[in-house]
Amino acid sequence: MIRTENGELPTLLNKVPEVTIYFWIIKVMATTVGETAADLLSVRLNLGLTVTSYVMSAVFIVALIFQMRAKRYVPGLYWITVVLISIVGTLISDNLVDGMGISLTTTSIAFGLILAAVFALWYRSERTLSIHTIFTTRRELFYWAAILFTFAMGTSVGDLLAERLDLGYGQAAVVFAAMIGVVALLHYVAKMDAILSFWIAYILTRPLGASMGDFVAKPVIAGGLGWGTVTTSIVFLAVILLLVIYLSISKTDRISQEATAEA
């Protein structure tokens, strides 16, 4: 345990939320919004991939600057950054696949390798990948870099299974949900390392959310529920907003000082 010279716990303010059921619900919904909002802006509003990418990247950078400048975890600021990075990650994948004609298999592998490199550099630099210790600028930069490429890779992997392998959006969502269930089982029953379990589950929630978003928004004729990108984005954003308001009031997802010091 980290302690000061007089034996007291250090005053460290973590910049990310505790992993609770609310965390996973909002995370999956944020990934869904990332999928549907990217399609809404680029296709439905006819902005195109290039313009949408520039606009959303600029908005994300502004949000990230505010998040980095914050001295502690602020639910609203943190989760709006997650939603925006989800949209940007989706657009990165879409630009490479739809705009440049690169295959989903190639982008899935490439993003996976980049993500592995980010984790390797993060661990080499900080000797931990724990989210209970995101209290320095360098660690937070590694954290957001990892999240960006989990979103980009998740978009490609989700589309690869649902479209290229013709699994279907609903079936792909079930597959990824089952994989997360296996990770949870390995963690709680087989005692798999908590940090490893977290990041594997976190990575899998992206293709799960992407598949869910496509399944809900796509027309019935295309294997979806036919909600459309507008309705899907509004509904999921509304739920995210309500949960973030609840967390802001209840403070149930604040990582304790003791947990940070222990990590």
Short mmCIF file of C-alpha atoms in Angstrom, two decimals:
data_model
loop_
_atom_site.label_atom_id
_atom_site.label_comp_id
_atom_site.label_asym_id
_atom_site.label_seq_id
_atom_site.Cartn_x
_atom_site.Cartn_y
_atom_site.Cartn_z
CA MET A 1 0.00 0.00 0.00
CA ILE A 2 1.27 3.49 -0.86
CA ARG A 3 1.72 5.72 2.19
CA THR A 4 3.42 9.00 2.98
CA GLU A 5 6.39 9.28 5.34
CA ASN A 6 4.10 9.77 8.35
CA GLY A 7 2.13 6.66 7.45
CA GLU A 8 -1.00 8.43 6.14
CA LEU A 9 -2.77 7.58 2.90
CA PRO A 10 -1.80 9.99 0.09
CA THR A 11 -4.31 12.45 -1.29
CA LEU A 12 -4.82 11.10 -4.80
CA LEU A 13 -7.83 11.93 -6.95
CA ASN A 14 -8.61 9.27 -9.53
CA LYS A 15 -9.89 10.54 -12.87
CA VAL A 16 -12.10 7.59 -13.83
CA PRO A 17 -15.16 5.89 -12.26
CA GLU A 18 -15.31 2.74 -10.23
CA VAL A 19 -16.39 -0.36 -12.14
CA THR A 20 -20.02 -0.89 -11.12
CA ILE A 21 -23.09 -2.19 -12.94
CA TYR A 22 -23.78 1.43 -13.93
CA PHE A 23 -20.35 1.64 -15.52
CA TRP A 24 -21.04 -1.33 -17.80
CA ILE A 25 -24.57 -0.18 -18.71
CA ILE A 26 -23.40 3.30 -19.68
CA LYS A 27 -20.34 1.91 -21.47
CA VAL A 28 -22.39 -0.43 -23.69
CA MET A 29 -24.92 2.32 -24.42
CA ALA A 30 -22.12 4.77 -25.22
CA THR A 31 -20.70 2.31 -27.73
CA THR A 32 -24.15 1.91 -29.26
CA VAL A 33 -24.50 5.68 -29.58
CA GLY A 34 -21.05 5.80 -31.14
CA GLU A 35 -22.24 3.44 -33.85
CA THR A 36 -25.63 5.03 -34.53
CA ALA A 37 -24.55 8.67 -34.15
CA ALA A 38 -21.69 8.22 -36.62
CA ASP A 39 -24.13 6.80 -39.16
CA LEU A 40 -26.67 9.53 -38.39
CA LEU A 41 -24.22 12.35 -38.99
CA SER A 42 -22.40 10.97 -42.00
CA VAL A 43 -25.31 9.29 -43.82
CA ARG A 44 -28.67 10.54 -42.55
CA LEU A 45 -27.59 14.19 -42.33
CA ASN A 46 -25.46 13.75 -45.45
CA LEU A 47 -22.34 15.29 -43.95
CA GLY A 48 -20.15 12.54 -45.32
CA LEU A 49 -17.42 10.63 -43.53
CA THR A 50 -14.73 13.27 -44.01
CA VAL A 51 -16.68 16.27 -42.68
CA THR A 52 -18.20 14.25 -39.86
CA SER A 53 -14.76 12.97 -38.86
CA TYR A 54 -13.28 16.47 -38.73
CA VAL A 55 -16.19 17.93 -36.77
CA MET A 56 -16.47 15.13 -34.23
CA SER A 57 -12.70 14.88 -33.78
CA ALA A 58 -12.58 18.59 -32.97
CA VAL A 59 -15.44 18.30 -30.48
CA PHE A 60 -13.81 15.26 -28.89
CA ILE A 61 -10.45 17.03 -28.52
CA VAL A 62 -12.16 19.93 -26.74
CA ALA A 63 -13.94 17.53 -24.37
CA LEU A 64 -10.70 15.62 -23.75
CA ILE A 65 -8.86 18.84 -22.88
CA PHE A 66 -11.49 19.67 -20.27
CA GLN A 67 -11.35 16.08 -18.97
CA MET A 68 -7.56 16.22 -18.69
CA ARG A 69 -7.67 19.59 -16.93
CA ALA A 70 -10.17 18.38 -14.35
CA LYS A 71 -8.70 17.65 -10.92
CA ARG A 72 -11.02 14.74 -10.17
CA TYR A 73 -13.57 12.43 -11.71
CA VAL A 74 -16.63 14.36 -12.91
CA PRO A 75 -19.35 11.96 -14.21
CA GLY A 76 -20.82 14.28 -16.85
CA LEU A 77 -17.45 15.32 -18.25
CA TYR A 78 -16.03 11.79 -18.20
CA TRP A 79 -19.00 10.15 -19.93
CA ILE A 80 -19.44 12.81 -22.61
CA THR A 81 -15.77 12.19 -23.44
CA VAL A 82 -16.47 8.45 -23.68
CA VAL A 83 -19.46 9.01 -25.99
CA LEU A 84 -17.42 11.31 -28.23
CA ILE A 85 -14.42 8.98 -28.35
CA SER A 86 -16.84 6.19 -29.26
CA ILE A 87 -18.07 8.20 -32.24
CA VAL A 88 -14.51 9.10 -33.29
CA GLY A 89 -13.34 5.50 -32.98
CA THR A 90 -16.24 4.37 -35.16
CA LEU A 91 -15.42 7.01 -37.75
CA ILE A 92 -11.76 5.97 -37.86
CA SER A 93 -12.80 2.42 -38.71
CA ASP A 94 -15.45 3.57 -41.21
CA ASN A 95 -13.01 5.89 -42.99
CA LEU A 96 -10.51 3.10 -43.47
CA VAL A 97 -13.09 0.51 -44.56
CA ASP A 98 -15.68 2.55 -46.47
CA GLY A 99 -13.51 5.47 -47.50
CA MET A 100 -10.24 3.74 -48.35
CA GLY A 101 -11.47 0.23 -49.14
CA ILE A 102 -9.36 -1.53 -46.53
CA SER A 103 -10.87 -4.87 -45.47
CA LEU A 104 -12.47 -5.36 -42.07
CA THR A 105 -10.11 -8.24 -41.40
CA THR A 106 -7.11 -5.98 -41.96
CA THR A 107 -8.44 -3.12 -39.81
CA SER A 108 -9.45 -5.53 -37.02
CA ILE A 109 -5.93 -7.00 -36.89
CA ALA A 110 -4.24 -3.61 -37.25
CA PHE A 111 -6.25 -2.00 -34.45
CA GLY A 112 -5.66 -5.06 -32.28
CA LEU A 113 -1.90 -4.73 -32.74
CA ILE A 114 -1.98 -0.99 -32.04
CA LEU A 115 -4.03 -1.59 -28.90
CA ALA A 116 -1.56 -4.25 -27.75
CA ALA A 117 1.28 -1.78 -28.33
CA VAL A 118 -0.51 0.88 -26.25
CA PHE A 119 -0.95 -1.58 -23.37
CA ALA A 120 2.69 -2.67 -23.65
CA LEU A 121 3.98 0.91 -23.56
CA TRP A 122 1.61 1.79 -20.73
CA TYR A 123 2.76 -1.14 -18.62
CA ARG A 124 6.42 -0.57 -19.42
CA SER A 125 6.10 3.04 -18.35
CA GLU A 126 3.83 2.70 -15.32
CA ARG A 127 4.15 -0.98 -14.30
CA THR A 128 0.36 -1.22 -14.00
CA LEU A 129 -2.77 -1.05 -16.15
CA SER A 130 -5.09 -0.56 -13.20
CA ILE A 131 -7.86 2.02 -13.60
CA HIS A 132 -7.60 2.64 -9.85
CA THR A 133 -4.37 4.54 -10.46
CA ILE A 134 -5.33 7.06 -13.17
CA PHE A 135 -4.09 10.10 -11.26
CA THR A 136 -1.28 11.43 -13.49
CA THR A 137 -1.43 13.04 -16.91
CA ARG A 138 0.70 10.33 -18.50
CA ARG A 139 -1.47 7.52 -17.17
CA GLU A 140 -4.63 9.29 -18.30
CA LEU A 141 -3.21 9.74 -21.80
CA PHE A 142 -2.44 6.02 -21.97
CA TYR A 143 -5.95 5.31 -20.69
CA TRP A 144 -7.69 7.37 -23.38
CA ALA A 145 -5.40 6.04 -26.12
CA ALA A 146 -6.36 2.50 -25.11
CA ILE A 147 -10.05 3.39 -25.11
CA LEU A 148 -9.82 5.01 -28.55
CA PHE A 149 -8.40 1.87 -30.14
CA THR A 150 -10.81 -0.43 -28.29
CA PHE A 151 -13.60 1.53 -29.99
CA ALA A 152 -11.94 1.48 -33.41
CA MET A 153 -11.14 -2.22 -33.19
CA GLY A 154 -14.56 -3.06 -31.78
CA THR A 155 -16.28 -1.38 -34.71
CA SER A 156 -14.27 -3.38 -37.22
CA VAL A 157 -14.65 -6.68 -35.36
CA GLY A 158 -18.39 -6.18 -34.87
CA ASP A 159 -18.94 -5.40 -38.55
CA LEU A 160 -16.68 -8.28 -39.54
CA LEU A 161 -18.79 -10.84 -37.70
CA ALA A 162 -22.18 -9.33 -38.47
CA GLU A 163 -21.66 -8.39 -42.13
CA ARG A 164 -18.66 -10.04 -43.73
CA LEU A 165 -19.19 -13.38 -41.99
CA ASP A 166 -22.96 -12.97 -42.41
CA LEU A 167 -23.68 -13.73 -38.76
CA GLY A 168 -26.29 -10.99 -38.44
CA TYR A 169 -26.42 -8.09 -35.97
CA GLY A 170 -28.55 -9.79 -33.34
CA GLN A 171 -26.55 -13.01 -33.43
CA ALA A 172 -23.27 -11.09 -33.27
CA ALA A 173 -24.50 -9.24 -30.17
CA VAL A 174 -25.37 -12.57 -28.54
CA VAL A 175 -21.91 -13.96 -29.35
CA PHE A 176 -20.11 -10.98 -27.80
CA ALA A 177 -22.41 -11.00 -24.75
CA ALA A 178 -21.61 -14.70 -24.26
CA MET A 179 -17.88 -13.96 -24.49
CA ILE A 180 -18.23 -11.30 -21.79
CA GLY A 181 -20.11 -13.85 -19.70
CA VAL A 182 -17.19 -16.26 -20.05
CA VAL A 183 -14.78 -13.54 -18.91
CA ALA A 184 -16.97 -12.82 -15.88
CA LEU A 185 -17.06 -16.53 -15.07
CA LEU A 186 -13.30 -16.82 -15.32
CA HIS A 187 -12.87 -13.81 -13.07
CA TYR A 188 -15.34 -14.70 -10.32
CA VAL A 189 -14.97 -18.48 -10.38
CA ALA A 190 -11.47 -19.16 -11.69
CA LYS A 191 -10.06 -15.98 -10.07
CA MET A 192 -8.58 -14.59 -13.28
CA ASP A 193 -6.64 -11.37 -12.66
CA ALA A 194 -9.01 -8.43 -12.11
CA ILE A 195 -7.13 -6.00 -14.37
CA LEU A 196 -6.90 -8.52 -17.22
CA SER A 197 -10.57 -9.42 -16.80
CA PHE A 198 -11.57 -5.76 -16.89
CA TRP A 199 -9.73 -4.91 -20.08
CA ILE A 200 -10.89 -8.03 -21.95
CA ALA A 201 -14.50 -7.29 -20.98
CA TYR A 202 -14.02 -3.61 -21.84
CA ILE A 203 -12.73 -4.49 -25.31
CA LEU A 204 -15.63 -6.88 -25.92
CA THR A 205 -18.27 -4.31 -24.94
CA ARG A 206 -17.36 -2.28 -28.01
CA PRO A 207 -18.33 -4.87 -30.66
CA LEU A 208 -21.29 -5.80 -28.40
CA GLY A 209 -22.52 -2.20 -28.40
CA ALA A 210 -21.82 -1.77 -32.10
CA SER A 211 -23.79 -4.91 -32.95
CA MET A 212 -26.63 -3.83 -30.65
CA GLY A 213 -26.71 -0.40 -32.28
CA ASP A 214 -26.91 -1.85 -35.77
CA PHE A 215 -29.50 -4.42 -34.69
CA VAL A 216 -31.79 -1.77 -33.17
CA ALA A 217 -31.29 0.89 -35.86
CA LYS A 218 -31.09 -1.09 -39.11
CA PRO A 219 -34.26 -1.70 -41.16
CA VAL A 220 -36.14 -4.95 -40.62
CA ILE A 221 -35.27 -6.03 -44.15
CA ALA A 222 -31.58 -5.74 -43.21
CA GLY A 223 -31.98 -7.85 -40.07
CA GLY A 224 -32.60 -5.02 -37.59
CA LEU A 225 -35.53 -3.72 -35.53
CA GLY A 226 -36.04 -0.65 -37.72
CA TRP A 227 -35.77 2.04 -35.05
CA GLY A 228 -33.51 4.17 -37.21
CA THR A 229 -30.39 6.05 -36.17
CA VAL A 230 -32.28 9.11 -34.89
CA THR A 231 -34.59 7.27 -32.49
CA THR A 232 -31.88 4.88 -31.34
CA SER A 233 -29.41 7.69 -30.63
CA ILE A 234 -32.01 9.77 -28.74
CA VAL A 235 -33.26 6.88 -26.60
CA PHE A 236 -29.81 5.64 -25.64
CA LEU A 237 -28.51 9.16 -24.98
CA ALA A 238 -31.53 9.82 -22.74
CA VAL A 239 -30.81 6.70 -20.68
CA ILE A 240 -27.12 7.65 -20.42
CA LEU A 241 -28.08 11.14 -19.26
CA LEU A 242 -30.41 9.82 -16.55
CA LEU A 243 -27.77 7.42 -15.25
CA VAL A 244 -25.06 10.09 -15.25
CA ILE A 245 -27.36 12.45 -13.30
CA TYR A 246 -27.98 9.67 -10.79
CA LEU A 247 -24.24 8.99 -10.41
CA SER A 248 -23.51 12.70 -10.02
CA ILE A 249 -25.96 12.88 -7.14
CA SER A 250 -25.34 9.52 -5.47
CA LYS A 251 -21.55 9.43 -6.00
CA THR A 252 -21.75 5.63 -5.97
CA ASP A 253 -19.08 5.27 -8.66
CA ARG A 254 -16.30 7.28 -7.01
CA ILE A 255 -13.11 5.29 -6.49
CA SER A 256 -12.15 5.57 -2.83
CA GLN A 257 -8.81 6.97 -1.73
CA GLU A 258 -8.06 3.67 -0.02
CA ALA A 259 -8.66 1.69 -3.23
CA THR A 260 -6.34 4.01 -5.15
CA ALA A 261 -3.61 3.67 -2.53
CA GLU A 262 -4.01 -0.10 -2.39
CA ALA A 263 -3.65 -0.35 -6.19
#
